[in-house]
């Protein structure tokens, strides 16, 4: 049995059902991300686990104990908010020690734990500062330490990196993951940023329209999306319209090219998809399908260059590494692209 | 800015200052003329040495402190709860808190006397303590528009909902949330409301006179009817108290800048 169990969870606001039959089991020490666009219900699920929203129906159990009827302050859950939510009138040390003080811990114990937490987040020297004297990244680290100080059963992170600039976001997400692994605390992380979810999580729950479309490891979600929505939402996707020639072997015609997916496909027209990294410029060994196209744009991202080519009326995006020996082709250049047909994803029938 | 605009602005300012300050200067000057031919503080010495001044002033100060305590206990949780859970009720609550500005104090106090007289179901006017309690409720009602607005403005400067949830997730109950998180963060606003309440209570006449309590306002009136220089000295003292309250509001606001996070 999972450490945190969510069964048949539903939430309606008036006639609007924002969470529909949501089920999830999280093991102790696992880091699970709820990933989805705005309004998909991910934050509502998190808030129901925290106790800030009451489920319309369903069950939430932590360590085998049903917590639905418990108030937020009785659930022993730590939460980090997008807006930091540090208490402006308290110093960093007092903020971190707040939960311990509420719990009635003796001063000596509190002081030792606060020091331990300050050391954990690397802000040992800043205990006497007020929140407004810290940067956004520092404030969020303090918020994390404050949530962790009372040793909660579960840590909830509600888009904690959204308010930070790109560089701080990357370093802080690594820091959060390292701290989570070190403490082995069960964590639910809400984000709409797929990169964050893919890089930090043990498992990802992709949510859409109040339901969990797919639950899986980052590798599974990215490489084997269960639905068209997941395929489109997680990562960049090129779509290719294809006609099935032989459904049993998965032989299809894409424009003027034939390819074999080596798996059964439905009859008729289908929609296939390829990630940019599945497509290579030029003929490559092991790639059995060749497409002819014309470069339409070149976007330079530093180590990676993203190119777009028009192939049979569709724009295909693909990536190449930036090397001084092989400059990218200029827009207007005719090119050959190759890919492995069995990598193609089936995302729908036409 | 043209010369004419600047000149008009200065003239308006001078007119305003003259309108407000001239009577005060005249009164202050008059209060110093008790001794014939020279300026002296005789009127102040006489007033401050009067046992009735000490008695009524102490009474009003104590009443003000109780009114502030009651006002804070009433207004802070109400404004907090309305902002947190019942935002739809804000216009209605604001309307109710504004009523004391349009309903004269004399109407309120006659209502009180009618409702709480010795033959009513709650005969508060039957004892001195009961009448004091009634007067305190009356003062709290008079100060409600100022106290509510001050606290509500303070609550607007913090993210009430998220701070509450953060405190709850750390194990805090409602009283802890209010006492340790919300109140300290709106303390400046509460102090502003408290000082305004203090100034209102110290100078209030109608309610105290009609409920026959030994407050500072009625004493001021009695003295004014019988003496020449002492009422002027008392008025200057009352103004000084009000200005001191306003100064304290400014001081509290200034000091709070060191602990408040920008939003």
Coordinates of C-alpha atoms in Angstrom, one line a residue:
Chain A
X1 CA 0.0 0.0 0.0
X2 CA 1.3 3.5 -0.9
X3 CA 2.3 6.0 1.7
X4 CA 0.0 8.6 0.3
X5 CA -3.1 7.4 -1.3
X6 CA -5.6 9.5 -3.3
X7 CA -8.7 7.6 -4.3
X8 CA -11.6 8.7 -6.5
X9 CA -11.0 12.3 -5.6
X10 CA -13.5 14.8 -7.0
X11 CA -13.9 18.5 -6.6
X12 CA -16.7 20.8 -7.9
X13 CA -17.1 24.5 -7.6
X14 CA -20.8 25.0 -8.3
X15 CA -21.5 23.2 -11.5
X16 CA -17.8 23.2 -12.5
X17 CA -16.1 19.9 -11.9
X18 CA -12.4 20.8 -11.7
X19 CA -11.1 17.4 -10.5
X20 CA -12.6 14.2 -11.8
X21 CA -12.1 10.8 -10.4
X22 CA -8.4 11.4 -9.5
X23 CA -6.5 8.4 -8.3
X24 CA -2.8 8.3 -7.2
X25 CA -0.6 6.3 -5.0
X26 CA 2.8 7.8 -3.8
X27 CA 5.5 5.8 -2.2
X28 CA 7.4 7.0 0.9
X29 CA 10.3 9.3 -0.2
X30 CA 8.9 9.6 -3.8
X31 CA 9.0 12.9 -5.7
X32 CA 5.9 13.2 -7.8
X33 CA 5.0 16.1 -10.1
X34 CA 1.6 17.2 -11.1
X35 CA 2.1 18.7 -14.5
X36 CA -0.5 20.4 -16.6
X37 CA -1.7 23.7 -18.1
X38 CA -3.5 26.4 -16.1
X39 CA -6.9 25.3 -14.9
X40 CA -6.2 21.5 -15.2
X41 CA -6.9 21.0 -11.5
X42 CA -3.4 20.3 -10.3
X43 CA -3.3 23.0 -7.7
X44 CA -6.8 22.0 -6.5
X45 CA -5.6 18.4 -5.9
X46 CA -2.6 19.8 -4.0
X47 CA -4.8 22.1 -1.9
X48 CA -7.1 19.1 -1.1
X49 CA -4.1 17.1 0.1
X50 CA -3.0 20.2 2.2
X51 CA -6.6 20.5 3.6
X52 CA -7.3 24.0 2.2
X53 CA -10.0 22.6 -0.1
X54 CA -12.6 20.0 0.9
X55 CA -13.1 17.2 -1.6
X56 CA -16.6 16.8 -3.0
X57 CA -16.0 13.0 -2.8
X58 CA -13.0 10.7 -2.5
X59 CA -10.4 9.7 0.0
X60 CA -6.9 11.0 0.9
X61 CA -4.8 8.8 3.2
X62 CA -1.4 9.5 4.6
X63 CA 0.4 6.6 6.2
X64 CA -2.8 4.7 6.0
X65 CA -4.8 7.3 7.9
X66 CA -7.7 9.1 6.3
X67 CA -7.0 12.8 6.5
X68 CA -10.0 14.3 4.7
X69 CA -11.7 15.3 7.9
X70 CA -8.6 16.8 9.5
X71 CA -7.9 20.5 9.4
X72 CA -4.8 21.7 7.6
X73 CA -3.0 22.3 10.9
X74 CA -3.6 18.7 12.0
X75 CA -2.2 17.0 8.9
X76 CA 1.6 17.4 9.5
X77 CA 2.2 18.6 6.0
X78 CA 4.8 21.1 4.9
X79 CA 3.9 23.5 2.1
X80 CA 5.9 25.9 -0.1
X81 CA 4.0 28.5 -2.0
X82 CA 4.7 30.3 -5.2
X83 CA 4.7 33.7 -3.5
X84 CA 7.1 32.4 -0.7
X85 CA 4.5 33.5 2.0
X86 CA 7.2 34.3 4.5
X87 CA 6.0 36.1 7.5
X88 CA 7.2 39.7 7.0
X89 CA 7.4 40.6 10.7
X90 CA 9.7 37.6 11.5
X91 CA 13.3 37.1 10.9
X92 CA 14.6 34.2 8.7
X93 CA 15.3 32.2 11.9
X94 CA 11.9 33.0 13.4
X95 CA 10.2 32.1 10.2
X96 CA 12.0 28.7 10.1
X97 CA 11.2 28.1 13.8
X98 CA 7.5 29.1 13.5
X99 CA 6.2 25.6 13.1
X100 CA 8.4 24.3 16.0
X101 CA 7.2 27.2 18.2
X102 CA 3.5 26.4 17.4
X103 CA 4.2 22.8 18.2
X104 CA 5.5 23.9 21.6
X105 CA 9.1 22.6 21.2
X106 CA 11.6 23.9 23.8
X107 CA 13.8 26.8 22.8
X108 CA 17.0 24.8 22.7
X109 CA 15.5 22.2 20.4
X110 CA 14.1 25.0 18.2
X111 CA 17.4 26.8 17.9
X112 CA 19.3 23.7 17.0
X113 CA 16.8 22.7 14.4
X114 CA 16.7 26.2 12.9
X115 CA 20.5 26.2 12.6
X116 CA 20.3 22.7 11.0
X117 CA 17.8 24.0 8.5
X118 CA 19.8 27.2 7.8
X119 CA 22.8 25.0 7.1
X120 CA 20.8 22.7 4.8
X121 CA 19.7 25.7 2.6
X122 CA 23.1 27.3 2.8
X123 CA 22.0 30.5 4.5
X124 CA 23.6 30.0 8.0
X125 CA 24.7 33.7 8.0
X126 CA 21.3 35.2 7.3
X127 CA 19.2 34.0 10.2
X128 CA 18.8 37.6 11.6
X129 CA 17.6 39.1 8.3
X130 CA 14.0 39.9 7.5
X131 CA 12.4 38.4 4.4
X132 CA 12.5 41.7 2.5
X133 CA 16.2 41.8 2.9
X134 CA 16.6 38.6 0.8
X135 CA 16.5 37.8 -2.9
X136 CA 13.6 35.8 -4.3
X137 CA 15.7 32.6 -4.5
X138 CA 16.9 33.1 -0.9
X139 CA 13.3 33.7 0.3
X140 CA 12.1 30.5 -1.4
X141 CA 14.9 28.5 0.2
X142 CA 13.8 29.9 3.6
X143 CA 10.2 28.9 2.8
X144 CA 11.5 25.4 2.0
X145 CA 13.4 25.3 5.3
X146 CA 10.4 26.6 7.2
X147 CA 8.2 23.9 5.7
X148 CA 10.8 21.2 6.4
X149 CA 11.7 22.2 10.0
X150 CA 8.7 20.5 11.8
X151 CA 9.6 17.2 9.9
X152 CA 6.3 16.9 8.0
X153 CA 5.1 13.6 6.6
X154 CA 4.6 15.1 3.2
X155 CA 6.1 18.1 1.4
X156 CA 3.8 20.0 -1.0
X157 CA 5.4 22.4 -3.5
X158 CA 3.0 24.7 -5.3
X159 CA 4.8 26.1 -8.3
X160 CA 7.7 27.3 -6.0
X161 CA 10.0 28.3 -8.9
X162 CA 7.5 30.2 -11.0
X163 CA 8.3 33.6 -9.5
X164 CA 12.1 33.3 -10.0
X165 CA 14.3 34.2 -12.9
X166 CA 15.5 31.4 -15.2
X167 CA 19.0 31.0 -13.8
X168 CA 17.9 30.9 -10.2
X169 CA 15.1 28.5 -11.1
X170 CA 17.5 25.9 -12.5
X171 CA 19.9 26.1 -9.6
X172 CA 17.0 26.0 -7.0
X173 CA 15.3 23.1 -8.6
X174 CA 18.5 21.1 -8.3
X175 CA 18.8 22.2 -4.7
X176 CA 15.2 21.2 -3.9
X177 CA 15.7 17.8 -5.4
X178 CA 19.0 17.3 -3.6
X179 CA 17.4 18.3 -0.2
X180 CA 14.4 16.1 -0.9
X181 CA 16.6 13.1 -1.7
X182 CA 18.8 13.7 1.4
X183 CA 15.8 13.9 3.7
X184 CA 13.8 11.2 1.9
X185 CA 10.6 13.2 2.2
X186 CA 7.5 12.3 0.2
X187 CA 6.9 15.2 -2.1
X188 CA 4.2 16.5 -4.4
X189 CA 5.4 19.2 -6.8
X190 CA 2.9 21.2 -8.9
X191 CA 4.2 22.8 -12.0
X192 CA 3.2 23.8 -15.5
X193 CA 6.8 23.7 -16.6
X194 CA 7.6 20.4 -18.3
X195 CA 11.3 20.8 -18.0
X196 CA 11.0 21.2 -14.2
X197 CA 8.8 18.1 -14.0
X198 CA 11.0 16.0 -16.3
X199 CA 14.2 16.9 -14.5
X200 CA 13.1 16.6 -10.9
X201 CA 10.5 13.9 -10.7
X202 CA 10.5 10.2 -9.9
X203 CA 7.1 10.1 -11.5
X204 CA 4.9 12.6 -13.4
X205 CA 1.2 12.9 -13.4
X206 CA 0.1 14.8 -16.5
X207 CA -3.3 16.4 -15.8
X208 CA -5.8 17.8 -18.3
X209 CA -9.4 18.9 -17.7
X210 CA -9.4 17.6 -14.1
X211 CA -8.2 14.1 -14.9
X212 CA -4.9 12.3 -14.7
X213 CA -4.1 11.6 -18.4
X214 CA -0.9 9.7 -17.7
X215 CA 1.1 8.7 -14.6
X216 CA 4.6 7.5 -15.3
X217 CA 8.3 8.1 -15.1
X218 CA 9.7 11.1 -17.0
X219 CA 11.1 8.7 -19.5
X220 CA 7.7 7.0 -20.0
X221 CA 5.8 10.2 -20.2
X222 CA 8.1 11.7 -22.7
X223 CA 8.8 8.7 -24.9
X224 CA 5.6 6.8 -24.6
X225 CA 2.8 9.4 -24.2
X226 CA -0.5 7.7 -23.4
X227 CA -2.7 10.3 -25.1
X228 CA -2.6 12.9 -27.8
X229 CA -2.7 15.6 -25.1
X230 CA 0.3 14.2 -23.2
X231 CA 2.2 13.9 -26.5
X232 CA 1.5 17.5 -27.4
X233 CA 2.0 19.0 -23.9
X234 CA 5.2 17.2 -22.9
X235 CA 8.0 18.2 -25.2
X236 CA 8.0 19.6 -28.7
X237 CA 6.2 17.5 -31.2
X238 CA 6.1 17.4 -35.0
X239 CA 2.9 15.9 -36.5
X240 CA 2.9 14.0 -39.8
X241 CA -0.2 13.0 -41.7
X242 CA 0.2 9.5 -43.0
X243 CA -1.8 6.9 -44.9
X244 CA -1.7 3.3 -43.7
X245 CA -0.7 0.9 -46.5
X246 CA -0.4 -2.3 -44.5
X247 CA -2.0 -2.1 -41.0
X248 CA -0.4 -5.4 -39.8
X249 CA 3.2 -4.4 -40.3
X250 CA 2.6 -0.7 -39.8
X251 CA 3.6 0.3 -43.3
X252 CA 2.6 3.9 -44.0
X253 CA 3.0 6.5 -46.7
X254 CA 4.2 10.0 -45.5
X255 CA 4.0 12.3 -48.5
X256 CA 6.1 10.7 -51.1
X257 CA 8.0 8.4 -48.7
X258 CA 7.1 5.0 -47.4
X259 CA 8.0 3.9 -43.9
X260 CA 7.4 0.8 -41.7
X261 CA 6.7 1.3 -38.0
X262 CA 6.9 -2.4 -37.3
X263 CA 3.7 -2.4 -35.2
X264 CA 0.1 -2.8 -36.0
X265 CA -1.8 0.4 -37.0
X266 CA -5.4 1.2 -37.7
X267 CA -6.6 1.2 -41.3
X268 CA -6.9 4.5 -43.2
X269 CA -5.3 7.8 -42.4
X270 CA -3.4 8.3 -39.2
X271 CA -1.6 11.2 -37.4
X272 CA 2.0 10.3 -36.5
X273 CA 4.4 12.4 -34.4
X274 CA 8.1 12.8 -34.1
X275 CA 10.2 14.6 -31.4
X276 CA 12.7 17.1 -32.9
X277 CA 15.6 14.9 -31.6
X278 CA 14.3 11.9 -33.6
X279 CA 15.0 13.7 -36.8
X280 CA 18.5 14.1 -38.1
X281 CA 19.9 16.3 -40.8
X282 CA 21.3 14.2 -43.7
X283 CA 21.4 10.4 -44.1
X284 CA 22.4 8.8 -40.8
X285 CA 23.2 5.1 -40.2
X286 CA 20.3 3.2 -38.6
X287 CA 17.7 5.7 -39.8
X288 CA 15.5 4.0 -42.3
X289 CA 13.2 6.8 -43.5
X290 CA 14.2 9.7 -45.5
X291 CA 12.3 12.9 -46.1
X292 CA 13.1 15.8 -48.5
X293 CA 12.5 19.3 -47.4
X294 CA 13.6 23.0 -47.5
X295 CA 14.9 24.8 -44.5
X296 CA 12.6 27.6 -43.4
X297 CA 14.1 28.9 -40.2
X298 CA 17.2 28.6 -38.0
X299 CA 17.1 29.4 -34.3
X300 CA 20.3 29.5 -32.4
X301 CA 20.1 28.5 -28.7
X302 CA 23.8 28.2 -27.9
X303 CA 24.7 24.5 -27.6
X304 CA 21.7 23.5 -29.7
X305 CA 20.4 24.9 -33.0
X306 CA 16.7 24.4 -33.8
X307 CA 15.9 24.2 -37.5
X308 CA 12.6 24.0 -39.3
X309 CA 12.1 22.4 -42.7
X310 CA 9.0 22.3 -44.9
X311 CA 8.3 18.7 -45.8
X312 CA 5.2 17.9 -47.9
X313 CA 3.4 21.0 -46.7
X314 CA 4.2 20.5 -43.0
X315 CA 6.8 22.3 -40.9
X316 CA 9.2 19.8 -39.1
X317 CA 11.4 21.1 -36.3
X318 CA 14.6 19.3 -35.6
X319 CA 17.7 19.9 -33.5
X320 CA 21.4 19.8 -34.3
X321 CA 24.3 20.4 -31.9
X322 CA 26.3 23.6 -32.5
X323 CA 29.8 22.7 -33.8
X324 CA 32.2 25.0 -35.5
X325 CA 32.9 22.3 -38.1
X326 CA 29.3 22.0 -39.3
X327 CA 27.5 25.3 -39.5
X328 CA 23.7 25.0 -39.9
X329 CA 22.2 25.2 -43.4
X330 CA 20.8 28.6 -44.3
X331 CA 17.0 29.1 -44.8
X332 CA 16.0 28.1 -48.4
X333 CA 18.5 25.2 -48.5
X334 CA 17.2 21.9 -49.7
X335 CA 18.0 19.2 -47.2
X336 CA 17.4 15.5 -46.6
X337 CA 16.1 14.5 -43.2
X338 CA 16.3 11.0 -41.8
X339 CA 14.5 9.2 -38.9
X340 CA 13.8 5.8 -37.6
X341 CA 10.2 4.9 -38.5
X342 CA 9.7 2.7 -35.4
X343 CA 10.3 5.8 -33.2
X344 CA 7.3 7.5 -34.7
X345 CA 4.4 8.0 -32.2
X346 CA 0.8 7.3 -33.2
X347 CA -1.2 10.2 -31.8
X348 CA -4.5 9.9 -33.6
X349 CA -6.6 8.5 -36.4
X350 CA -7.8 10.8 -39.2
Chain B
X1 CA 4.2 75.8 -13.9
X2 CA 3.3 79.4 -14.6
X3 CA 3.8 82.3 -12.2
X4 CA 0.0 82.7 -11.9
X5 CA -0.6 79.0 -11.0
X6 CA 2.2 79.1 -8.4
X7 CA 0.8 82.3 -6.9
X8 CA -2.7 80.9 -6.7
X9 CA -1.3 77.8 -5.0
X10 CA 0.5 79.8 -2.5
X11 CA -2.5 82.0 -1.8
X12 CA -4.7 79.0 -1.3
X13 CA -2.2 77.5 1.1
X14 CA -1.9 80.7 3.0
X15 CA -5.7 81.1 3.2
X16 CA -6.1 77.5 4.4
X17 CA -3.4 77.9 7.1
X18 CA -4.9 81.2 8.2
X19 CA -8.3 79.7 8.4
X20 CA -7.2 76.8 10.5
X21 CA -4.3 78.2 12.5
X22 CA -5.5 81.7 13.4
X23 CA -8.3 80.6 15.8
X24 CA -5.8 78.1 17.4
X25 CA -3.1 80.8 17.7
X26 CA -5.8 83.2 19.2
X27 CA -7.0 80.5 21.6
X28 CA -3.4 79.6 22.7
X29 CA -2.6 83.3 23.1
X30 CA -5.7 83.9 25.1
X31 CA -5.0 80.9 27.4
X32 CA -1.7 82.5 28.3
X33 CA -3.3 85.8 29.4
X34 CA -4.8 84.8 32.7
X35 CA -2.3 87.0 34.6
X36 CA -3.1 90.6 33.7
X37 CA -0.5 92.3 31.5
X38 CA 1.9 89.3 31.1
X39 CA 1.9 85.9 29.5
X40 CA 1.8 83.1 32.0
X41 CA 0.9 79.4 32.3
X42 CA -1.4 80.1 35.2
X43 CA -4.5 78.8 33.4
X44 CA -2.6 75.5 32.6
X45 CA -1.4 75.2 36.2
X46 CA -4.9 75.7 37.5
X47 CA -6.4 73.2 35.1
X48 CA -3.8 70.6 35.6
X49 CA -4.0 71.1 39.4
X50 CA -7.8 70.7 39.4
X51 CA -8.8 67.3 40.9
X52 CA -11.8 67.1 38.6
X53 CA -9.5 67.5 35.6
X54 CA -7.4 64.6 36.8
X55 CA -10.4 62.5 37.6
X56 CA -12.2 63.1 34.3
X57 CA -9.1 62.9 32.2
X58 CA -8.1 59.6 33.9
X59 CA -11.6 58.3 33.4
X60 CA -11.6 59.1 29.7
X61 CA -8.1 57.7 29.2
X62 CA -9.2 54.4 30.8
X63 CA -12.3 54.4 28.7
X64 CA -10.3 55.0 25.6
X65 CA -8.0 52.1 26.4
X66 CA -10.9 49.7 27.0
X67 CA -12.6 51.0 23.8
X68 CA -9.4 50.4 21.8
X69 CA -9.1 46.9 23.2
X70 CA -12.7 46.1 22.4
X71 CA -12.4 47.7 19.0
X72 CA -9.3 45.7 18.1
X73 CA -11.0 42.5 19.3
X74 CA -14.1 43.3 17.3
X75 CA -12.6 44.8 14.1
X76 CA -9.4 42.8 13.4
X77 CA -11.1 39.3 13.3
X78 CA -14.1 40.7 11.5
X79 CA -12.1 42.5 8.8
X80 CA -9.8 39.5 8.5
X81 CA -12.6 37.0 8.1
X82 CA -14.5 39.2 5.6
X83 CA -11.3 39.5 3.5
X84 CA -10.5 35.8 3.8
X85 CA -13.8 34.0 3.6
X86 CA -16.5 36.5 2.7
X87 CA -15.1 39.0 0.2
X88 CA -18.6 39.3 -1.3
X89 CA -19.8 40.8 2.1
X90 CA -17.2 43.6 2.0
X91 CA -19.5 46.4 0.6
X92 CA -22.2 45.5 3.1
X93 CA -19.8 45.5 6.1
X94 CA -18.2 48.8 4.9
X95 CA -21.7 50.3 4.7
X96 CA -22.5 49.2 8.3
X97 CA -19.2 50.6 9.6
X98 CA -19.9 53.9 7.9
X99 CA -23.3 54.3 9.6
X100 CA -21.9 56.0 12.8
X101 CA -20.8 58.9 10.5
X102 CA -24.4 59.5 9.3
X103 CA -26.3 58.7 12.5
X104 CA -25.7 61.4 15.1
X105 CA -24.3 60.3 18.5
X106 CA -27.3 61.7 20.2
X107 CA -29.6 59.3 18.3
X108 CA -27.4 56.4 19.2
X109 CA -27.2 57.3 22.9
X110 CA -31.0 57.8 23.1
X111 CA -31.4 54.4 21.5
X112 CA -29.1 52.9 24.1
X113 CA -31.0 54.6 26.9
X114 CA -34.3 53.3 25.6
X115 CA -32.9 49.8 25.0
X116 CA -30.8 49.4 28.2
X117 CA -32.7 51.4 30.8
X118 CA -33.5 50.0 34.3
X119 CA -36.9 48.7 33.2
X120 CA -35.5 46.9 30.1
X121 CA -34.5 43.2 29.8
X122 CA -30.8 44.2 30.0
X123 CA -30.7 47.1 32.5
X124 CA -27.1 48.3 31.8
X125 CA -27.8 51.9 32.9
X126 CA -28.8 50.6 36.4
X127 CA -25.2 50.5 37.6
X128 CA -22.2 52.7 37.1
X129 CA -20.3 49.7 35.7
X130 CA -23.1 48.8 33.3
X131 CA -23.2 52.4 32.1
X132 CA -19.5 52.4 31.6
X133 CA -19.7 49.3 29.5
X134 CA -22.5 50.9 27.5
X135 CA -20.5 54.0 27.0
X136 CA -17.5 51.9 25.9
X137 CA -19.8 50.2 23.3
X138 CA -20.9 53.7 22.2
X139 CA -17.4 54.9 21.8
X140 CA -16.5 51.8 19.9
X141 CA -19.4 52.5 17.5
X142 CA -18.3 56.1 17.0
X143 CA -14.7 55.0 16.3
X144 CA -15.8 52.0 14.1
X145 CA -15.5 53.8 10.7
X146 CA -11.9 54.8 11.4
X147 CA -10.8 51.6 13.1
X148 CA -12.4 49.4 10.4
X149 CA -10.9 51.4 7.5
X150 CA -7.5 51.5 9.1
X151 CA -7.4 47.7 9.7
X152 CA -8.9 46.9 6.3
X153 CA -6.2 49.1 4.6
X154 CA -3.6 47.3 6.6
X155 CA -4.9 43.9 5.6
X156 CA -4.9 45.0 1.9
X157 CA -1.1 45.4 2.2
X158 CA -0.5 41.8 3.0
X159 CA -1.4 38.5 1.2
X160 CA -3.9 37.5 3.9
X161 CA -5.0 34.2 2.3
X162 CA -1.5 32.8 1.6
X163 CA 0.0 33.9 5.0
X164 CA -3.0 32.2 6.7
X165 CA -2.4 29.0 4.7
X166 CA 1.3 29.1 5.3
X167 CA 0.7 29.4 9.1
X168 CA -1.9 26.6 9.0
X169 CA 0.4 24.3 7.1
X170 CA 2.9 24.8 10.0
X171 CA 0.3 23.7 12.5
X172 CA -1.2 27.0 13.6
X173 CA -4.8 27.3 14.6
X174 CA -7.0 30.3 14.0
X175 CA -6.0 32.1 17.2
X176 CA -2.3 31.6 16.5
X177 CA -2.8 32.8 12.9
X178 CA -4.5 35.9 14.0
X179 CA -2.3 36.6 17.0
X180 CA 1.1 35.8 15.6
X181 CA 0.8 36.3 11.9
X182 CA -2.0 38.7 10.9
X183 CA -2.1 41.1 13.9
X184 CA 1.7 41.8 13.9
X185 CA 1.6 42.5 10.2
X186 CA -1.3 45.0 10.5
X187 CA 0.0 46.5 13.8
X188 CA 0.7 49.9 12.3
X189 CA -2.8 50.0 10.9
X190 CA -4.3 48.9 14.2
X191 CA -2.2 51.6 16.0
X192 CA -3.5 54.2 13.6
X193 CA -7.1 53.1 14.4
X194 CA -6.2 53.0 18.1
X195 CA -4.8 56.6 18.1
X196 CA -7.8 57.9 16.2
X197 CA -10.1 56.1 18.7
X198 CA -8.1 57.6 21.6
X199 CA -8.6 61.1 20.2
X200 CA -12.3 60.6 19.6
X201 CA -12.9 59.2 23.1
X202 CA -10.9 62.0 24.9
X203 CA -13.0 64.7 23.3
X204 CA -16.4 63.0 23.1
X205 CA -19.2 64.9 24.9
X206 CA -22.7 63.8 23.8
X207 CA -22.7 60.2 24.9
X208 CA -20.8 60.8 28.2
X209 CA -23.0 63.7 29.1
X210 CA -26.3 61.9 28.4
X211 CA -25.2 58.8 30.2
X212 CA -24.0 61.0 33.0
X213 CA -20.5 59.7 33.2
X214 CA -17.5 61.8 34.6
X215 CA -15.7 62.0 31.3
X216 CA -13.3 64.7 30.0
X217 CA -15.8 66.1 27.4
X218 CA -18.5 67.1 29.8
X219 CA -15.9 68.5 32.2
X220 CA -14.6 70.7 29.3
X221 CA -18.2 71.9 28.7
X222 CA -18.8 72.7 32.3
X223 CA -15.6 74.5 32.7
X224 CA -16.3 76.5 29.5
X225 CA -19.6 77.7 30.8
X226 CA -18.1 79.1 34.0
X227 CA -14.5 80.1 33.4
X228 CA -12.7 82.3 30.9
X229 CA -9.0 81.2 30.5
X230 CA -9.1 77.6 31.7
X231 CA -11.3 76.3 28.8
X232 CA -8.9 77.8 26.3
X233 CA -6.0 76.0 28.1
X234 CA -7.9 72.8 28.2
X235 CA -8.7 73.1 24.4
X236 CA -5.0 73.6 23.7
X237 CA -4.2 70.5 25.9
X238 CA -6.9 68.5 24.0
X239 CA -5.4 69.6 20.6
X240 CA -1.9 68.6 21.9
X241 CA -3.2 65.1 22.7
X242 CA -4.7 64.8 19.3
X243 CA -1.6 65.9 17.6
X244 CA 0.5 63.7 19.7
X245 CA -1.7 60.8 18.6
X246 CA -1.2 61.8 15.0
X247 CA 2.6 62.1 15.6
X248 CA 2.6 58.6 17.1
X249 CA 0.8 57.2 14.0
X250 CA 3.5 58.8 11.8
X251 CA 6.2 57.3 14.1
X252 CA 4.7 53.9 14.0
X253 CA 4.4 54.0 10.2
X254 CA 8.0 55.1 9.9
X255 CA 9.3 52.4 12.2
X256 CA 7.3 49.7 10.5
X257 CA 9.2 50.3 7.2
X258 CA 12.1 48.3 8.7
X259 CA 10.1 45.1 9.1
X260 CA 7.5 45.2 6.2
X261 CA 8.1 43.3 3.0
X262 CA 7.3 45.2 -0.2
X263 CA 4.5 43.5 -2.1

